[in-house]
Short mmCIF file of C-alpha atoms in Angstrom, two decimals:
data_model
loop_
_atom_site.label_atom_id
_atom_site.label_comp_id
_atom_site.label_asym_id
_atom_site.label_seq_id
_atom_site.Cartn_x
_atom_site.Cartn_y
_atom_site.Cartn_z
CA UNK J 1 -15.24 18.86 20.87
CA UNK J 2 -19.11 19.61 20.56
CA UNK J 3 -20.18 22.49 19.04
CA UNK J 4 -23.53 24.59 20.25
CA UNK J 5 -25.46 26.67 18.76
CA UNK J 6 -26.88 29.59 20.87
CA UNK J 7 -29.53 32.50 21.07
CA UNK J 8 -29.51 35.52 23.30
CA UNK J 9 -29.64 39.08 24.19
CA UNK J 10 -26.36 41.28 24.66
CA UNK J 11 -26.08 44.18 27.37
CA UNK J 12 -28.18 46.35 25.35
CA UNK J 13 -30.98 44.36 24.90
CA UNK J 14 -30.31 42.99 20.88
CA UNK J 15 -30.81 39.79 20.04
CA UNK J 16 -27.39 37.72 18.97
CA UNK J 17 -27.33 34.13 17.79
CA UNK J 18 -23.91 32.21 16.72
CA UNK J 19 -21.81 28.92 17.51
CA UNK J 20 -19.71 28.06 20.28
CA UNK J 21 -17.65 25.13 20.96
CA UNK J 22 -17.30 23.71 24.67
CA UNK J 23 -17.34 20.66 26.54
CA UNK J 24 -20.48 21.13 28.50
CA UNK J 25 -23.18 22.95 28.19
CA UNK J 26 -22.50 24.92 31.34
CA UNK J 27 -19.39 25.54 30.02
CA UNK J 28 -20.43 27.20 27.27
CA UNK J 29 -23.38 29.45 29.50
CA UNK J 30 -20.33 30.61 31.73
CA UNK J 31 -18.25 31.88 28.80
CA UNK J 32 -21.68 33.10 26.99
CA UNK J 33 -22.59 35.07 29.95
CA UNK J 34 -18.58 36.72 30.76
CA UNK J 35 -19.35 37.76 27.28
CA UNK J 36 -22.32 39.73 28.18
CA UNK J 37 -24.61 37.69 26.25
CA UNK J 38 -27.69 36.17 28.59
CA UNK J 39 -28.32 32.81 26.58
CA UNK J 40 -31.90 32.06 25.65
CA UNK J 41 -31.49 28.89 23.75
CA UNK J 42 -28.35 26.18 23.62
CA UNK J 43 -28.21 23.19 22.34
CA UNK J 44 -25.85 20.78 19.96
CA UNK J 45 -25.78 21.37 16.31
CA UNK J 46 -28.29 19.08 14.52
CA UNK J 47 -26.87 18.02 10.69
CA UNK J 48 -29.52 19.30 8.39
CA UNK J 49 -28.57 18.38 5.04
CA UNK J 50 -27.26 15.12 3.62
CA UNK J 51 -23.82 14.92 2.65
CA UNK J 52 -21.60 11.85 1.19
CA UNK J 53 -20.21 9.20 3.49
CA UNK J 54 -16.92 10.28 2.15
CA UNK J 55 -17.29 13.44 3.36
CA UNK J 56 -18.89 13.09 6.53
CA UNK J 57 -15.71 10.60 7.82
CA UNK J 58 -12.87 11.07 5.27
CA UNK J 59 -13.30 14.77 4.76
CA UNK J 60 -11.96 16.63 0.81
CA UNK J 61 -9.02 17.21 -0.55
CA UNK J 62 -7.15 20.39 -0.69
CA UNK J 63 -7.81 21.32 -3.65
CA UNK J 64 -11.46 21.06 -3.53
CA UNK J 65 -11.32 23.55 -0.01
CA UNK J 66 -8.75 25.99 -1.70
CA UNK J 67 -11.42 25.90 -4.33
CA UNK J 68 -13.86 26.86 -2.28
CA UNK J 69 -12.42 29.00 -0.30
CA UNK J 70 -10.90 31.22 -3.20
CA UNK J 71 -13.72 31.75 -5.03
CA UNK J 72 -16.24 33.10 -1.52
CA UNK J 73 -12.96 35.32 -1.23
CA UNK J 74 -13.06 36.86 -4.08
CA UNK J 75 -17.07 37.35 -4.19
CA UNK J 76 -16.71 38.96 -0.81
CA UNK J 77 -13.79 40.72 -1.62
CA UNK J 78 -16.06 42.33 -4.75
CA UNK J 79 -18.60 43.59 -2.23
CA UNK J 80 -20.92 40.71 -3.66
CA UNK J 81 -23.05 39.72 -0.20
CA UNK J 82 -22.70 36.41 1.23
CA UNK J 83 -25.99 34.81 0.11
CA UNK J 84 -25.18 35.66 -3.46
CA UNK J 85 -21.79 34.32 -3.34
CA UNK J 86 -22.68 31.17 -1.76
CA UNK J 87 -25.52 31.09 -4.06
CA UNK J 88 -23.40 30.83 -7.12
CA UNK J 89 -20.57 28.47 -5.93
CA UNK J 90 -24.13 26.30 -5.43
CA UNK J 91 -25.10 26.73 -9.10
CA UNK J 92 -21.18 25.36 -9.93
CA UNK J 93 -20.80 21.87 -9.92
CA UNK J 94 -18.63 20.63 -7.42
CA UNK J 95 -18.54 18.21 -4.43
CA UNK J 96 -19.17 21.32 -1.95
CA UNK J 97 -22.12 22.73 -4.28
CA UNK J 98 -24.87 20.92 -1.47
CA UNK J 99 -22.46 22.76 1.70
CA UNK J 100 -22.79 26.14 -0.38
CA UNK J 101 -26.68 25.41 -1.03
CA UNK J 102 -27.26 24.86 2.61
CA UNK J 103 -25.32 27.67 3.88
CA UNK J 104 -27.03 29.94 1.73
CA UNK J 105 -30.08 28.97 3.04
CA UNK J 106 -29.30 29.49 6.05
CA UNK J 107 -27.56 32.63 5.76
CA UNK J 108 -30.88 34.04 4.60
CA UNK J 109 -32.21 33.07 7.49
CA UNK J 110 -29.87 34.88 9.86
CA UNK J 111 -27.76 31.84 10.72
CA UNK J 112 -23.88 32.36 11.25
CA UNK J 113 -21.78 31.22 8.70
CA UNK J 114 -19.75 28.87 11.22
CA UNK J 115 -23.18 27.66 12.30
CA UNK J 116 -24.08 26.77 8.80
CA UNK J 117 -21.24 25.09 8.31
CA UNK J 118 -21.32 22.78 11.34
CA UNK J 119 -24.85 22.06 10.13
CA UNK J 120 -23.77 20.48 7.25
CA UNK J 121 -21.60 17.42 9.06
CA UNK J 122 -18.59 17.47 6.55
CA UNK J 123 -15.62 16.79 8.15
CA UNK J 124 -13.36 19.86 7.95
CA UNK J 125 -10.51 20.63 9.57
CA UNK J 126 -10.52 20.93 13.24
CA UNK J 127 -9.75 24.21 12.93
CA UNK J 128 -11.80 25.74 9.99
CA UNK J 129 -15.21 26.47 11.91
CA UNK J 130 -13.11 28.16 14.70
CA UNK J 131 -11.72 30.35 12.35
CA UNK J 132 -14.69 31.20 10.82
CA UNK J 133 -16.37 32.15 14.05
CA UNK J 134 -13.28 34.07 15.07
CA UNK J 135 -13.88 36.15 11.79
CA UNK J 136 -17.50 36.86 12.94
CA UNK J 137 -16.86 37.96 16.05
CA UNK J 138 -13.71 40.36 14.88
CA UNK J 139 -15.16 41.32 11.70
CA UNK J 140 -12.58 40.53 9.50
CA UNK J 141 -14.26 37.23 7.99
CA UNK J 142 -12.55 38.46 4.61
CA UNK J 143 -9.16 38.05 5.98
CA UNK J 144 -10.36 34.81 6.97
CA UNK J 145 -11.53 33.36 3.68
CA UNK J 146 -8.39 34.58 2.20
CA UNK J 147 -5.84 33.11 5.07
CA UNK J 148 -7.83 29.54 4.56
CA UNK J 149 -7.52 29.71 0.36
CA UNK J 150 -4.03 30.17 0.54
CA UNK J 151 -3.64 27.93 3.12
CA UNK J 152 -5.59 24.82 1.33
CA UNK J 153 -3.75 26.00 -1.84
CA UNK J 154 -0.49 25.30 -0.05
CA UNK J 155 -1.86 21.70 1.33
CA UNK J 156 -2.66 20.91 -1.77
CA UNK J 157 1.11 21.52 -3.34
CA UNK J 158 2.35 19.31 -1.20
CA UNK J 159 -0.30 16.83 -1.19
CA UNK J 160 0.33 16.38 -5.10
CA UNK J 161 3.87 15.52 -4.56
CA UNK J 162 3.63 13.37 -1.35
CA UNK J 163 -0.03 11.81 -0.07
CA UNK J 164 -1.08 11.68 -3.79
CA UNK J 165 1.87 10.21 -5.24
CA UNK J 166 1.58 7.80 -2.34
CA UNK J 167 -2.20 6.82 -2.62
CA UNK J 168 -1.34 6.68 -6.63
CA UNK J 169 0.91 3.86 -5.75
CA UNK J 170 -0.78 2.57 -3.36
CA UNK J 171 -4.25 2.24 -5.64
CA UNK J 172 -1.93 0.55 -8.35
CA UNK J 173 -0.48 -1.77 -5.52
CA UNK J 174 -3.91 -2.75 -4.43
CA UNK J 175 -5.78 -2.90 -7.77
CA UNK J 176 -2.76 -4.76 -9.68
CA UNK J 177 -0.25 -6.71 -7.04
CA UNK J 178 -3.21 -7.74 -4.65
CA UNK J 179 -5.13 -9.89 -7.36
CA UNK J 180 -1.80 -11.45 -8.18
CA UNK J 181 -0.48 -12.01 -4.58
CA UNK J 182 -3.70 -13.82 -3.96
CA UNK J 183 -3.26 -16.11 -6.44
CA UNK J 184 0.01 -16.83 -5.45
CA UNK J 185 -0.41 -17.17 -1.69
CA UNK J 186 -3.73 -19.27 -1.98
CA UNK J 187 -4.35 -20.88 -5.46
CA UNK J 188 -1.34 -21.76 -6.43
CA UNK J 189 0.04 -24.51 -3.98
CA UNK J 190 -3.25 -26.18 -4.84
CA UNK J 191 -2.15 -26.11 -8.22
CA UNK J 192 1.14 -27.57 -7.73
CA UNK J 193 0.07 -30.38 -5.87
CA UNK J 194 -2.85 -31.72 -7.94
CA UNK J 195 -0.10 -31.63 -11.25
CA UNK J 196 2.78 -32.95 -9.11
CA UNK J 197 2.81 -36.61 -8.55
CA UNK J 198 4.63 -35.49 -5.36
CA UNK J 199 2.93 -33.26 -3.06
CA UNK J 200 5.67 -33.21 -0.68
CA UNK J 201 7.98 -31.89 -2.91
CA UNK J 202 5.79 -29.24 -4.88
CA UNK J 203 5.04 -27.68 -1.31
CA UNK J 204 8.76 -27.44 -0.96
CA UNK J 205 9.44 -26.01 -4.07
CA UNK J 206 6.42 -23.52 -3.65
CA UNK J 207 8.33 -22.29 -0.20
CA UNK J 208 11.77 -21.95 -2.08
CA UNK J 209 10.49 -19.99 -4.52
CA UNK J 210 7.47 -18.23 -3.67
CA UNK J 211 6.99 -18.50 0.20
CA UNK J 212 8.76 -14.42 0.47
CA UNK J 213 5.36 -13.12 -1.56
CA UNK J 214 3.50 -13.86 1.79
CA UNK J 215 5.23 -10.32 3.15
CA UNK J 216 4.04 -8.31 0.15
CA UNK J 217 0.24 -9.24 0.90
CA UNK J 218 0.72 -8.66 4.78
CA UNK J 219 2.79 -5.22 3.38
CA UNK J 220 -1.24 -4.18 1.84
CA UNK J 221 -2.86 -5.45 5.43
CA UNK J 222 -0.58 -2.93 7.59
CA UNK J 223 -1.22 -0.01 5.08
CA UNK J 224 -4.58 -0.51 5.52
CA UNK J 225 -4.66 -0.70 9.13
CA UNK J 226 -2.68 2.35 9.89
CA UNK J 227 -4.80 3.89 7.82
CA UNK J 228 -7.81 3.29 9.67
CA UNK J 229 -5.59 3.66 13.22
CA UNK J 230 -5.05 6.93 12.00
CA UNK J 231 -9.00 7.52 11.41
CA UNK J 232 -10.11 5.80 14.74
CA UNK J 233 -7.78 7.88 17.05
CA UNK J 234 -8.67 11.07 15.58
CA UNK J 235 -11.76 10.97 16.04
CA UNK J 236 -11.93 8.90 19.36
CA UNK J 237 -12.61 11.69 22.33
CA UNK J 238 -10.36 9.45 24.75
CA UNK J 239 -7.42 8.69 22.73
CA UNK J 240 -7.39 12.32 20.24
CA UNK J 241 -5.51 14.17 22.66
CA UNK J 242 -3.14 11.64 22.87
CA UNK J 243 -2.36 11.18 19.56
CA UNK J 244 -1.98 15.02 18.36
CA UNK J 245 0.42 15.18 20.82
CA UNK J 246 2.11 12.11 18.95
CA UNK J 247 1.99 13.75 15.41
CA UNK J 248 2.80 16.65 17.02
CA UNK J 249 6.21 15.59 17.89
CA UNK J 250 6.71 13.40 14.93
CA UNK J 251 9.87 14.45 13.64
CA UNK J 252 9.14 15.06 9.59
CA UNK J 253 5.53 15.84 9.88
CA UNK J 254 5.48 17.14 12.71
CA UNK J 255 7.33 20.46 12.43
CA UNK J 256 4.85 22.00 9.80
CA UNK J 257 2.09 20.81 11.66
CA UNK J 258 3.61 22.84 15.36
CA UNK J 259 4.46 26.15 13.08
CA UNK J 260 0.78 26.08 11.37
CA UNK J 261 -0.89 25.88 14.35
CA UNK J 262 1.06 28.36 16.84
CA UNK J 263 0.39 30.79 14.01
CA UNK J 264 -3.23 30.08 13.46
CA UNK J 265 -3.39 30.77 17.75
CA UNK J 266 -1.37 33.65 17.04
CA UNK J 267 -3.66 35.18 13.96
CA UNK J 268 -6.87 34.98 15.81
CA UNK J 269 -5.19 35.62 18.97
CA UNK J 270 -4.63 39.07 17.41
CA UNK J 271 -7.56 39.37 15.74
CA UNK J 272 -9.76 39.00 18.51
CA UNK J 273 -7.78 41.24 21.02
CA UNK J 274 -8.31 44.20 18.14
CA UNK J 275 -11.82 43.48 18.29
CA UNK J 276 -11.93 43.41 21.93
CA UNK J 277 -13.47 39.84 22.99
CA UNK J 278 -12.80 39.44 26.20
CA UNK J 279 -9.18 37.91 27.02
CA UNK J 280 -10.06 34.49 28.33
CA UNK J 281 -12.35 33.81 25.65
CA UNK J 282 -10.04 34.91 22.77
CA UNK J 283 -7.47 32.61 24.17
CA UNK J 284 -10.01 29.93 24.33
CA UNK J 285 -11.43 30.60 21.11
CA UNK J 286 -7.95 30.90 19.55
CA UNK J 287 -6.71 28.10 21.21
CA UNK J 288 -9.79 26.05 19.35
CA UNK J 289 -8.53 27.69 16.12
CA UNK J 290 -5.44 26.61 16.12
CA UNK J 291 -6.24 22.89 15.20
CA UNK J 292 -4.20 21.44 17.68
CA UNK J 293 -6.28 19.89 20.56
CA UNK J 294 -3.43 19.52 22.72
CA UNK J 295 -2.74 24.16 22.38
CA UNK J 296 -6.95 24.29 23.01
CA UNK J 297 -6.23 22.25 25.94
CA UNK J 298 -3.67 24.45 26.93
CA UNK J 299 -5.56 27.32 26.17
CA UNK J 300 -8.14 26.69 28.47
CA UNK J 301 -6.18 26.01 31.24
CA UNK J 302 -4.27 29.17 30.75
CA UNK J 303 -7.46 31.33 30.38
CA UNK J 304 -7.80 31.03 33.80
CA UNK J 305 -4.62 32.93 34.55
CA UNK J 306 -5.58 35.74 31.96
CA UNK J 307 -9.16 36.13 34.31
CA UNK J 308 -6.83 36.63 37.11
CA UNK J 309 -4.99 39.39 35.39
CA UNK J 310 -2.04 37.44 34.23
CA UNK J 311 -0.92 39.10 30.96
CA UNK J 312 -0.39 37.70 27.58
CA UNK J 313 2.57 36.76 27.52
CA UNK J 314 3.06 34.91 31.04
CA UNK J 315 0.22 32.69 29.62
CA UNK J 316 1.52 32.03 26.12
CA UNK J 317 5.17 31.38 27.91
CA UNK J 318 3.86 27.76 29.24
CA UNK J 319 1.84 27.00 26.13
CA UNK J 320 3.27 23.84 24.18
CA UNK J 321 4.73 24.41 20.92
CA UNK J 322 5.55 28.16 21.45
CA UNK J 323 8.70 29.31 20.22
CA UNK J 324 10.89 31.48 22.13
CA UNK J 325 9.89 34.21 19.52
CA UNK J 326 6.56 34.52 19.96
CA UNK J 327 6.94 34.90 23.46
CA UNK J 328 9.29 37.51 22.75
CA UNK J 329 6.91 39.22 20.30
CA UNK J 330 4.48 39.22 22.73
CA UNK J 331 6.41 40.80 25.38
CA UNK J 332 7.43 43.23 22.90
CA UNK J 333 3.72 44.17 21.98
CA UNK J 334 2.69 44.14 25.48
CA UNK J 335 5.33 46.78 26.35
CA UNK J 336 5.12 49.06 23.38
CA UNK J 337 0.78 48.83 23.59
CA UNK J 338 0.55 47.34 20.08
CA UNK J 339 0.25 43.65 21.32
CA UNK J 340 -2.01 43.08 18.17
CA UNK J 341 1.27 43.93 16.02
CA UNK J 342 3.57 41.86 17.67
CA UNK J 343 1.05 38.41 17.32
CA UNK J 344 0.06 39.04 13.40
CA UNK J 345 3.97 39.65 12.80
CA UNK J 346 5.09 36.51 14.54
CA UNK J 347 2.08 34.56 13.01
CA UNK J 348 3.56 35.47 9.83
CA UNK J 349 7.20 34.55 10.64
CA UNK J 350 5.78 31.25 11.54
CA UNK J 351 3.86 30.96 8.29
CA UNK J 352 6.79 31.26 6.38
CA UNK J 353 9.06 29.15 8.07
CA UNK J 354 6.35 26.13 8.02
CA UNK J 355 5.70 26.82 3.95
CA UNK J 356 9.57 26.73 3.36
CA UNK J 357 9.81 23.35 5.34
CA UNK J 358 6.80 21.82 3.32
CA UNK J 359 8.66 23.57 0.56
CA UNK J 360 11.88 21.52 1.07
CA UNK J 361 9.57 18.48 2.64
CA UNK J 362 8.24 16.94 -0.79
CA UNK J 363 11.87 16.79 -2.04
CA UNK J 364 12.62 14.99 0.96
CA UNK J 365 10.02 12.45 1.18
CA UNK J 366 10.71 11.87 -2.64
CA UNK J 367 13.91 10.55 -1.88
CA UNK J 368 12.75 8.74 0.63
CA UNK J 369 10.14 7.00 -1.67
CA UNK J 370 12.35 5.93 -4.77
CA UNK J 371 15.06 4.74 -2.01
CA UNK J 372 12.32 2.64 -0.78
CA UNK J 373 11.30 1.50 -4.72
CA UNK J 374 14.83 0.49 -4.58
CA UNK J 375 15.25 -1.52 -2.10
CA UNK J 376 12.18 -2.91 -2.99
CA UNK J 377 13.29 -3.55 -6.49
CA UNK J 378 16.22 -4.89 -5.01
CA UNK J 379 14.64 -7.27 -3.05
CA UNK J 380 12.61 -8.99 -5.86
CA UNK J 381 15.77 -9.03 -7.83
CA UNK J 382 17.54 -11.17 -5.34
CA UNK J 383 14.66 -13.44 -4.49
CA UNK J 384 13.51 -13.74 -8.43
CA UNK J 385 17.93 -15.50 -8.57
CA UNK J 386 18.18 -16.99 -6.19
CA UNK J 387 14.18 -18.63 -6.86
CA UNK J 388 15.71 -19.00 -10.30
CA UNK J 389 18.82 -21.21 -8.91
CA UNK J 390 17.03 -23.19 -6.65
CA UNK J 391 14.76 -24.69 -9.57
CA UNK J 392 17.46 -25.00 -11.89
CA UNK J 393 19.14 -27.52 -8.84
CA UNK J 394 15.87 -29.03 -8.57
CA UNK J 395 15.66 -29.93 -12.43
CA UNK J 396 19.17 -30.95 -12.13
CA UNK J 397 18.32 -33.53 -9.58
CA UNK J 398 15.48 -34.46 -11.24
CA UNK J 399 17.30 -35.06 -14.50
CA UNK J 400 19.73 -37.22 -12.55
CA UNK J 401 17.07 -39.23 -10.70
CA UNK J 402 15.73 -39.84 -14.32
#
């Protein structure tokens, strides 16, 4: 979704300036102005500083955001002001040092953090610039920092015992197998036939015994295309939607990935309606947050209702992915007056049920993996005797022809 940045004056005549993502541009005047702000200036965020390709398409890994994150906590957290703290994780050297530079820069200057960010064109998670600009507008950017540390620090527990155990293997399957494979596959018949006074019969002994290795190199060209399937439809504007509604569903993956997200909706959800944004535009905004572009779909489709007067929880009861206890929660809140309450407690009931699932997920998935080394193994095994039988016939009739 595009992302705008936008100058104006509020109800009392002060200037304001921040980031707002929409589909249109008149989208984003309409929910500027039922905020009380009369736009001056809107227009798309412009990169301004040069990043890797890596991290412009690919994105970082966890542990490079958990990082990140934890250390502007904990200078904020000190009472050291932003500038300063972005200042020195600029002076460290790691792979967001130019991202700190820049926002620091442009902090002085008066520019939002989220703005800053989006300025940079690193590809973060959908949902870390809408949290950031929720924690602006609430005034609890603190709680923000510190909910996306221990979030990234979580990702990247289970990333070392599932993607980067996979893409460990997968380097040494590339880097070692591949060369070999190719040799197989293409020099090797060639071989056979100039040595063999038979052609004929070296290509048939080359399919007996190594005409199976063909499915180990096509094995490397599907990992590589899903891959880059995976890449292509996320960031596609048609076919996104479409496929986070997919992974959404998946059932593995996809469980973590629902409970994250409803509780993401739910924290800013809350944190907003204590700040008192307006209730159509903290659903929208928290809908955004969540990460999940089929809930900011939702969201903005239920906003509607909640500018009719519908209440919280009629329009979080036909969201997607909602459990029953959220909705519950909400009713709850709504009927005691301490709606704020109800969302950061079910948020947090969510949180914890998605970390004990990733918790319990790595184990999983490693059983799944050296099952699959098995059979793998296993496979080899049998073609490597029975490859070994039919040559040992072949020399026999050779030895008889003789």
């Amino acid at each position: 979704m595009p992302v705008y940045e936008w100058q104006g004056r509020d109800l009392t005549g002060q200037s304001q300036r921040g980031t707002i993502y929409a589909e249109t541009p008149a989208e984003a005047q309409e929910r500027l102005k039922e905020r009380g702000i009369q736009p001056t200036l809107l227009r798309p965020i412009q990169q301004r500083t040069k990043v890797s390709w890596w991290a412009r398409t690919v994105g970082l890994r966890p542990s490079v955001l958990a990082q990140f994150f934890h250390n502007l906590y904990q200078s904020v957290r000190a009472g050291v002001s932003l500038r300063d703290a972005l200042e020195t994780i600029a002076n460290t050297p790691t792979p967001l040092s130019p991202v700190a530079r820049h926002a620091a820069k442009r902090v002085t200057a008066g520019v939002p953090l989220s703005q800053a960010f989006a300025e940079t064109g690193v590809a973060f998670p959908t949902y870390v610039i809408p949290l950031i600009q929720a924690g602006e507008q609430s005034g609890k950017l603190d709680e923000v920092l510190s909910y996306l540390a221990d979030h990234f620090q979580g990702e990247h527990r289970v990333w070392l015992v599932t993607w980067g155990a996979l893409m460990g293997c997968a380097g040494c399957y590339l880097g070692c197998l591949t060369p070999i494979l190719l040799l197989i596959i293409f020099a090797l018949p060639k071989i056979l036939q100039t040595v063999s006074s038979d052609p004929q019969w070296s290509l048939q002994l080359y399919e007996q015994m190594f005409g199976p290795t063909k499915y180990l190199l096509w094995g490397v060209f599907a990992f590589i295309a899903l891959y880059l399937l995976n890449w292509f439809l996320n960031r596609n504007p048609k076919l996104a939607l479409w496929w986070d509604g997919i992974k959404m569903n998946l059932p593995l993956i996809g469980l973590p990935q629902r409970r994250h997200a409803v509780a993401r909706f739910g924290r800013v959800l809350a944190m907003l309606y204590s700040a008192g944004i307006p209730p159509a535009e903290s659903f929208i905004l928290a809908g955004q947050a969540s990460g999940s572009l089929t809930i900011a779909k939702a969201a903005r489709q239920q906003a509607a209702m909640l500018k009719q007067g519908a209440k919280f929880s009629t329009a979080i009861a036909v969201m997607p992915f909602i459990p029953p206890t959220v909705v519950q929660a909400v009713t709850v809140g709504e009927r005691v007056g301490n709606l704020e309450e109800g969302l950061r407690r079910a948020s947090e009931m969510l949180e914890q049920e998605a970390r004990a699932f990733q918790t319990a997920k790595p184990f999983a998935l490693t059983l799944i993996y050296y099952a699959l080394i098995a059979a793998a193994i296993g496979f080899l095994a049998m073609w490597a005797w029975r490859s070994f039988l039919r040559l040992y016939e072949e020399v026999l009739k050779w030895t008889e022809q003789i």
